[in-house]
mmCIF file of C-alpha atoms in Angstrom:
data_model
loop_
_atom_site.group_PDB
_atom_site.id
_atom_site.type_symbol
_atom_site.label_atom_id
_atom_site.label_comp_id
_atom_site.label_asym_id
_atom_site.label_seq_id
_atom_site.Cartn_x
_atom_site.Cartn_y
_atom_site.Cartn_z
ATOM 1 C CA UNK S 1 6.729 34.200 16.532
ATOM 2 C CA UNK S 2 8.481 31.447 14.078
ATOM 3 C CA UNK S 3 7.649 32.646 10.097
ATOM 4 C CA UNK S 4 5.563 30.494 8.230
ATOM 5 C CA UNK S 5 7.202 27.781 6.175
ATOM 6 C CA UNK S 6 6.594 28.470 2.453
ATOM 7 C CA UNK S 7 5.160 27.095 -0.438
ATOM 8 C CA UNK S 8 8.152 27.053 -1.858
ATOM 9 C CA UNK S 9 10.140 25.737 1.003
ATOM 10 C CA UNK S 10 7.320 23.330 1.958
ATOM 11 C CA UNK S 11 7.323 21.609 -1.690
ATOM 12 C CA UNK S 12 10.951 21.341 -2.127
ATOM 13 C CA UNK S 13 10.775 19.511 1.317
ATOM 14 C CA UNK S 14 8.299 17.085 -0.014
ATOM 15 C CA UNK S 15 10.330 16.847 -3.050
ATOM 16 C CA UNK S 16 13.461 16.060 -1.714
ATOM 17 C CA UNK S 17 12.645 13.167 0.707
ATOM 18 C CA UNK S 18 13.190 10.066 -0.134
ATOM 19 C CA UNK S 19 10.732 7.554 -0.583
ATOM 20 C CA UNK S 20 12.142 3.712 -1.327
ATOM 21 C CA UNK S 21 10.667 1.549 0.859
ATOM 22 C CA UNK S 22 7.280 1.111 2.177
ATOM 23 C CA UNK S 23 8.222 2.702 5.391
ATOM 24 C CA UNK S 24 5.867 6.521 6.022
ATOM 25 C CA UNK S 25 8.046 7.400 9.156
ATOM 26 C CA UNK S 26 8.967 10.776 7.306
ATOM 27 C CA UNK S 27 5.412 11.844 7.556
ATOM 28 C CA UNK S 28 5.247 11.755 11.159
ATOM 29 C CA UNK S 29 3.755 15.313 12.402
ATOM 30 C CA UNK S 30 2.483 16.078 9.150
ATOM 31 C CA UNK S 31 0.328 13.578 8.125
ATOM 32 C CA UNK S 32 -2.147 10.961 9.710
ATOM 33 C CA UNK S 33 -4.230 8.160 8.553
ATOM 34 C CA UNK S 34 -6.294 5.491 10.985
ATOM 35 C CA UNK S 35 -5.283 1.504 10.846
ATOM 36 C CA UNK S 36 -7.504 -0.785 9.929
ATOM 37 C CA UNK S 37 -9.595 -2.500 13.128
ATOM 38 C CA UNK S 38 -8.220 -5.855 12.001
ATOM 39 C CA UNK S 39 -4.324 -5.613 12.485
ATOM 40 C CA UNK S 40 -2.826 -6.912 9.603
ATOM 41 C CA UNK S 41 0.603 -7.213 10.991
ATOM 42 C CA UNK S 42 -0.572 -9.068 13.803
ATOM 43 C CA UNK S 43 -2.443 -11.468 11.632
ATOM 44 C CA UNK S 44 -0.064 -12.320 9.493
ATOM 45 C CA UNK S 45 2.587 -13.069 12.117
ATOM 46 C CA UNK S 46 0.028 -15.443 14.001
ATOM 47 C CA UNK S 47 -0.361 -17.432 10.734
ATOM 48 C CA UNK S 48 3.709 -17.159 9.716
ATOM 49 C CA UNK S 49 4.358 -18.793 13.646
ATOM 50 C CA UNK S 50 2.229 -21.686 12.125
ATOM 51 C CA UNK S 51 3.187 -22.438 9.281
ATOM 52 C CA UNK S 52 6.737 -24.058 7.178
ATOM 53 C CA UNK S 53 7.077 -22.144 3.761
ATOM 54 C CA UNK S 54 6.182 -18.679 3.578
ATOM 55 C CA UNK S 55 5.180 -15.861 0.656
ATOM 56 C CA UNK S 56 5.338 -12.409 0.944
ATOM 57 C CA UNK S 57 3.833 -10.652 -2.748
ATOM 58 C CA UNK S 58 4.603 -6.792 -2.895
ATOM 59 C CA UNK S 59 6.712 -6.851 0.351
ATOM 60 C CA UNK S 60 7.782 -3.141 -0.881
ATOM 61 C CA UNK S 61 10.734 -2.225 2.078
ATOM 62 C CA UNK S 62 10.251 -5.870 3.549
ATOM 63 C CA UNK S 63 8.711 -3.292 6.408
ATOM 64 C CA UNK S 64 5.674 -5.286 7.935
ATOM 65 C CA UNK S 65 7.364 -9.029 7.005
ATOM 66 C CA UNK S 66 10.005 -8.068 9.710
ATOM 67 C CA UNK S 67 8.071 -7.880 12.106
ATOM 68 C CA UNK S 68 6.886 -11.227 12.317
ATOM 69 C CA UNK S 69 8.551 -12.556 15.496
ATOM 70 C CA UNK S 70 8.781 -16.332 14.437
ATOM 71 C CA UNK S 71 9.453 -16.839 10.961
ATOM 72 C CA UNK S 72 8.860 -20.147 8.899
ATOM 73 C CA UNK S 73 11.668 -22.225 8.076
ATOM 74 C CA UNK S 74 10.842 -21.451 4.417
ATOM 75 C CA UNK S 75 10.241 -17.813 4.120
ATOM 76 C CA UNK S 76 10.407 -15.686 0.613
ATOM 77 C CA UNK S 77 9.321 -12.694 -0.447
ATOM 78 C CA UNK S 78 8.729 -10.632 -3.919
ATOM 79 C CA UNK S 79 9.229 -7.316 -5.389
ATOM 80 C CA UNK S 80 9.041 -5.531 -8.406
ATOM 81 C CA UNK S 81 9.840 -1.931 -7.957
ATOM 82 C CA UNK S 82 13.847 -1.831 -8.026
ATOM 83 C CA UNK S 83 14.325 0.294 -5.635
ATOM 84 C CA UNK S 84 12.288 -1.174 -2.973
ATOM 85 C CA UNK S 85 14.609 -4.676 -3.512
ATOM 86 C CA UNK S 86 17.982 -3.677 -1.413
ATOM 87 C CA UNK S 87 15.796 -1.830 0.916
ATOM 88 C CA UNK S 88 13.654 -5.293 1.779
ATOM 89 C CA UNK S 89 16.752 -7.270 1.709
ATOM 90 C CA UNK S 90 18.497 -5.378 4.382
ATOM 91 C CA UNK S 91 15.066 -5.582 6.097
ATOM 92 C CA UNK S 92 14.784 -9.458 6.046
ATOM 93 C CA UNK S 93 18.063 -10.650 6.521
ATOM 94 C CA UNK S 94 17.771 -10.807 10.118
ATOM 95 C CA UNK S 95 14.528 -13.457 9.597
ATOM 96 C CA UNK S 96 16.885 -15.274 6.969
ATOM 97 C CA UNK S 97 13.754 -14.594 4.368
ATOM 98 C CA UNK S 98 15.440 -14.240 0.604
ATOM 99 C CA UNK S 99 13.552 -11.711 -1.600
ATOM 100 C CA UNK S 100 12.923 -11.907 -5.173
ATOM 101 C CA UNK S 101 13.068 -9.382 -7.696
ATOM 102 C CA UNK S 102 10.023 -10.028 -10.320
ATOM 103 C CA UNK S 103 8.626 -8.510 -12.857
ATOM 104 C CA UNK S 104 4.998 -7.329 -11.795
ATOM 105 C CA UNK S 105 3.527 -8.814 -14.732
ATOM 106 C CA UNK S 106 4.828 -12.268 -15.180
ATOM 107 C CA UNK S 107 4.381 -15.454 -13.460
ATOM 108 C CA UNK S 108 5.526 -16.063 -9.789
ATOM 109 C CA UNK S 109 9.013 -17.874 -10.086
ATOM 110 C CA UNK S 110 8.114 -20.782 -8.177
ATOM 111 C CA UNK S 111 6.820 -24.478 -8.234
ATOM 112 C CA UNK S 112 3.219 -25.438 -7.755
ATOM 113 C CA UNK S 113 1.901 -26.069 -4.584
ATOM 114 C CA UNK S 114 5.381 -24.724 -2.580
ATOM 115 C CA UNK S 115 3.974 -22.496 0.445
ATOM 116 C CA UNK S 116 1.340 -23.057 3.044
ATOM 117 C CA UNK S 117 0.907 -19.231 3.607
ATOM 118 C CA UNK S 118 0.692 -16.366 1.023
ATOM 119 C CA UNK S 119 0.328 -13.276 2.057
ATOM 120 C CA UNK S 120 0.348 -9.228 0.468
ATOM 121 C CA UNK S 121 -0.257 -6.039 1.875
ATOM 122 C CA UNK S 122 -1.262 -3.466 -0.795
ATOM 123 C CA UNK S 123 -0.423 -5.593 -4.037
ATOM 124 C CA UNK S 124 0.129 -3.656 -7.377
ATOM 125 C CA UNK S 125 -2.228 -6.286 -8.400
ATOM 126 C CA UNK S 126 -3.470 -9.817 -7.479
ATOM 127 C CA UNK S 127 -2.475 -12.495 -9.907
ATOM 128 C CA UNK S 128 -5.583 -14.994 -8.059
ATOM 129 C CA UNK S 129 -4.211 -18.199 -10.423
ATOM 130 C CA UNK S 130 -0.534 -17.462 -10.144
ATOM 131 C CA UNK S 131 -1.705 -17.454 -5.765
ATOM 132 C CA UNK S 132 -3.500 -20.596 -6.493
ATOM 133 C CA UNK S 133 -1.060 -22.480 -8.338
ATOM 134 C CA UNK S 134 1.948 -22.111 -5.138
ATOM 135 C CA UNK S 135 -0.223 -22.252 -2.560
ATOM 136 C CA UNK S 136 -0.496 -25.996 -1.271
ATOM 137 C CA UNK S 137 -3.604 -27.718 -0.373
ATOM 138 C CA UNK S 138 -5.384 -26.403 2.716
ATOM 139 C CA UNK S 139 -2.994 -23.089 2.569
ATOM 140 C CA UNK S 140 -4.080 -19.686 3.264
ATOM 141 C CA UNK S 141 -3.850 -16.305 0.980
ATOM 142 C CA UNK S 142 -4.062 -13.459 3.315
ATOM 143 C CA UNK S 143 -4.227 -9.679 2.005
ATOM 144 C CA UNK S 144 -5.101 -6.267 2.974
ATOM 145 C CA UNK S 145 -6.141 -4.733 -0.146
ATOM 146 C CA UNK S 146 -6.576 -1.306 -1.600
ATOM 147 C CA UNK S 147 -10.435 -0.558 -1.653
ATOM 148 C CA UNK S 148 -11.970 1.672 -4.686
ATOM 149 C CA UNK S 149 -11.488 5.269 -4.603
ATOM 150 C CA UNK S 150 -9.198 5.181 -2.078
ATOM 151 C CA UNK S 151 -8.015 8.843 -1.170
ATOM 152 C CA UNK S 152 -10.145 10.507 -3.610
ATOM 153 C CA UNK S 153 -10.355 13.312 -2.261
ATOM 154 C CA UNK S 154 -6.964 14.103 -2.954
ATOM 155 C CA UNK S 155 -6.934 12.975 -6.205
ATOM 156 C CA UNK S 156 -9.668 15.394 -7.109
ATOM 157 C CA UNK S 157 -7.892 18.301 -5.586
ATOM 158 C CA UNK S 158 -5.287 17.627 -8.175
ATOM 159 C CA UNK S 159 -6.438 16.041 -10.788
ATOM 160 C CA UNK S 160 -10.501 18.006 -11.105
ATOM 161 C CA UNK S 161 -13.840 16.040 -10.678
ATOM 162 C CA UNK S 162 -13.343 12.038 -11.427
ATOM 163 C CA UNK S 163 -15.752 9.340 -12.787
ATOM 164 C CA UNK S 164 -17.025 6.882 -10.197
ATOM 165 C CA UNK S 165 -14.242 4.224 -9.330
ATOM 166 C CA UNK S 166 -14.572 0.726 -11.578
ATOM 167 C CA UNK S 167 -11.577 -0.939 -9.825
ATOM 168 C CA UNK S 168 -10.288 -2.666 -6.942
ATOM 169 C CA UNK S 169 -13.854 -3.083 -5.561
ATOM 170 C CA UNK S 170 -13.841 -6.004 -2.903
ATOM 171 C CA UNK S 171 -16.767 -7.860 -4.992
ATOM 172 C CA UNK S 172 -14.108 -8.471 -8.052
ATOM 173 C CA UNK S 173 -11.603 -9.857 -5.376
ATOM 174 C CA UNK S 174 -13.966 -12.557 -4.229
ATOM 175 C CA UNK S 175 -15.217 -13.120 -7.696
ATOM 176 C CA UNK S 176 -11.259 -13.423 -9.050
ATOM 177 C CA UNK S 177 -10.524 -15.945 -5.909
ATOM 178 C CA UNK S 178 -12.972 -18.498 -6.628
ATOM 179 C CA UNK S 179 -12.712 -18.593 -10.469
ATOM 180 C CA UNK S 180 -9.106 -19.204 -9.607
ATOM 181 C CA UNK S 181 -10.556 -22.153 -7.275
ATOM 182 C CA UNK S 182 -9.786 -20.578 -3.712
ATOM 183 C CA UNK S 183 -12.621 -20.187 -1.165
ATOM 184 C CA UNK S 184 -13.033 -16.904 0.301
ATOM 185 C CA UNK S 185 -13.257 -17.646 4.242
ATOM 186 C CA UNK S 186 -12.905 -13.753 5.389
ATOM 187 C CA UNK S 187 -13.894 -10.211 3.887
ATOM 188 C CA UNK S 188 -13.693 -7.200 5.628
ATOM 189 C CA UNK S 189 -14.010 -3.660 5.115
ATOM 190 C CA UNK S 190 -12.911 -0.487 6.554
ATOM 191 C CA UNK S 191 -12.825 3.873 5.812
ATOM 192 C CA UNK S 192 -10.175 5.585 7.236
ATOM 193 C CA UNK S 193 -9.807 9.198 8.015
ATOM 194 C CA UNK S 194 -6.536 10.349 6.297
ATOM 195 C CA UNK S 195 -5.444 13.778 7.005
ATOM 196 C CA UNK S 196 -2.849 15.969 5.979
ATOM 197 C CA UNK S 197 -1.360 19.373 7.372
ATOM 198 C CA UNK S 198 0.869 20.540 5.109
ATOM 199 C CA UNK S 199 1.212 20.765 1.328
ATOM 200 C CA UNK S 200 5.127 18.902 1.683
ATOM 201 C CA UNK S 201 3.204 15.713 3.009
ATOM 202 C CA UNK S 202 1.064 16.003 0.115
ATOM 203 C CA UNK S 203 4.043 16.264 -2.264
ATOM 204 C CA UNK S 204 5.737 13.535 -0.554
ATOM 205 C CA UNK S 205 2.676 10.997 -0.634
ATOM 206 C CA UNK S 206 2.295 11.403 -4.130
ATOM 207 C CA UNK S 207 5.476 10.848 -5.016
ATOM 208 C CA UNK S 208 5.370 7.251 -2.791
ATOM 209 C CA UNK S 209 1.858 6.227 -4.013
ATOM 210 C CA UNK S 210 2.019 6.846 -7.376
ATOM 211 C CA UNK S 211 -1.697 6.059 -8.501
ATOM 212 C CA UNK S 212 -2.915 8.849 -6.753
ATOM 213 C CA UNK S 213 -2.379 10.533 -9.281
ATOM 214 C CA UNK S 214 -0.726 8.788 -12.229
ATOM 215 C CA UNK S 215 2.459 10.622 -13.293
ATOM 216 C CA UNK S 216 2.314 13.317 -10.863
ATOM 217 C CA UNK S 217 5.179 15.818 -11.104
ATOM 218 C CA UNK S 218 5.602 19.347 -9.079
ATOM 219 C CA UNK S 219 5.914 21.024 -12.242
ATOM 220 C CA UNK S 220 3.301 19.724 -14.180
ATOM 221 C CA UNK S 221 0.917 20.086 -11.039
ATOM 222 C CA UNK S 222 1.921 23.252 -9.186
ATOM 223 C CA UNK S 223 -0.991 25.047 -9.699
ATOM 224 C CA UNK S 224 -2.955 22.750 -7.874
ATOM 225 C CA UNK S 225 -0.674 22.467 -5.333
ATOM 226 C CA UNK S 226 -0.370 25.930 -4.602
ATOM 227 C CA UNK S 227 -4.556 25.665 -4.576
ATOM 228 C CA UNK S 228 -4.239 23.187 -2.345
ATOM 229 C CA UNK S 229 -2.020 24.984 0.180
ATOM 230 C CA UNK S 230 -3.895 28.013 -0.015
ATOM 231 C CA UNK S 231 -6.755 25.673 1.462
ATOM 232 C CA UNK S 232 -5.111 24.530 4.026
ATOM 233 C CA UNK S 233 -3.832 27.625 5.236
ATOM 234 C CA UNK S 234 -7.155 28.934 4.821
ATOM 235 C CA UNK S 235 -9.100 25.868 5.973
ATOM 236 C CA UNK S 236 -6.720 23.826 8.075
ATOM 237 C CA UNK S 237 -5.475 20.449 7.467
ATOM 238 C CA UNK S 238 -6.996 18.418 4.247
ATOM 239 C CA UNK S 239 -8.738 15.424 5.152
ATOM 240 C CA UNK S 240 -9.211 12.243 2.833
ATOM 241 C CA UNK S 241 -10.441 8.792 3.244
ATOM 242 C CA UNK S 242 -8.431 5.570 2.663
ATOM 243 C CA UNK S 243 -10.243 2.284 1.678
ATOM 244 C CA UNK S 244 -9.096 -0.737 2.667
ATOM 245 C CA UNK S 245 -10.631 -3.989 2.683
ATOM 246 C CA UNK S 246 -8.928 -7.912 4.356
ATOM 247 C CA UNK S 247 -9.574 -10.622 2.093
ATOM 248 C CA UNK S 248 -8.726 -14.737 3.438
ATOM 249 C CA UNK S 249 -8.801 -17.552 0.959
ATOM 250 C CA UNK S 250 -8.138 -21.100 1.102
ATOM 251 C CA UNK S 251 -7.153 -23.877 -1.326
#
């Protein structure tokens, strides 16, 4: 009978892998989550086949932009986490996309009214003028969105009891679109079952989506973590729920 993988072993596993990119191959076999009913991918590549100039926000590893199958002539992307940038330019080269590196916080570095299609999957944040000011008339913003408390029940495990969730509610993405002067045309929402078998995933994911819980280290967490693993040994695999919601809006 195979021994046990340890604590120990199982952390430094988590700790070790890399995580640039936007990519969540390495969790294959240890970690699930369900996909949105909507298809995101699939969406945005219809609209990108129909369209001349392009915007991917937060493209992160340039992972789901390369999949569209017929690019725009015009077709850019952004990101703001430096290590993500070489990752999505490899990505996108083959679609002949250019990426820019931004800063998060400050304006979009283009001209008004520039791109028929924007488009973000899991944005830091949405800046709803700076989307309205380079979209052109009649153009589309399409995003799938992080909903409130998403994972929570991680973040607790970790971090203790929380106070109810106060951002990134779906109502305060509709109300931010049409002060910006957008019309919302779409809204949906969706809970996913997120599940995780083994306290390396855990490590791993935390390390890639950092807000789980804001400045998460091994060492300055490893009590909970060992909690946690004692759970699932005890308990089987730790299940969460992701909350995602799809937002359209025209200009």
């Amino acid at each position: 009978m195979p021994r046990e993988t340890s604590f120990e072993d199982l952390i430094a596993e988590g700790a070790a892998a890399p995580v640039e990119g936007w990519a969540f191959d390495w969790l294959a076999g240890r970690a699930t989550e369900e996909r949105p009913p909507w298809g995101y991918a699939r969406l945005v590549a219809a609209r990108m086949a129909a369209v001349d100039a392009a915007l991917d926000i937060d493209t992160g590893g340039g992972e789901v932009l390369a999949e569209v199958p017929q690019p725009p002539p015009l077709l850019t992307a952004t990101e703001a986490w430096p290590p993500n940038v070489p990752v999505a330019r490899a990505n996108l080269a083959p679609l002949g996309a250019s990426v820019v590196a931004v800063n998060g916080e400050a304006p979009l570095p283009f001209r008004d009214a520039v791109f028929d299609l924007v488009v973000s999957r899991h944005p830091v944040r949405t800046d709803w003028p700076e989307v309205a000011r380079v979209l052109r008339p009649g153009g589309t913003f399409l995003s799938q969105q992080i909903g409130p408390g998403t994972v929570r029940e991680l973040s607790e495990a970790v971090l203790g009891p929380l106070p109810p969730p106060v951002h990134r509610h779906p109502r305060h993405a509709v109300a931010a679109a049409r002060a910006a002067g957008l019309t919302v045309v779409d809204l949906r929402e969706a809970t996913l079952r997120t599940v995780f078998h083994d306290i390396g995933a855990v490590v791993w994911f935390l390390r890639k989506v950092i807000w789980t819980v804001p400045g998460f280290t091994v060492a300055a967490h490893r009590p909970a973590l060992r909690r946690l693993h004692e759970r699932i040994r005890a308990e089987g695999p730790f299940v969460a729920h992701a909350r995602r919601f799809l937002i359209e809006a025209r200009a």
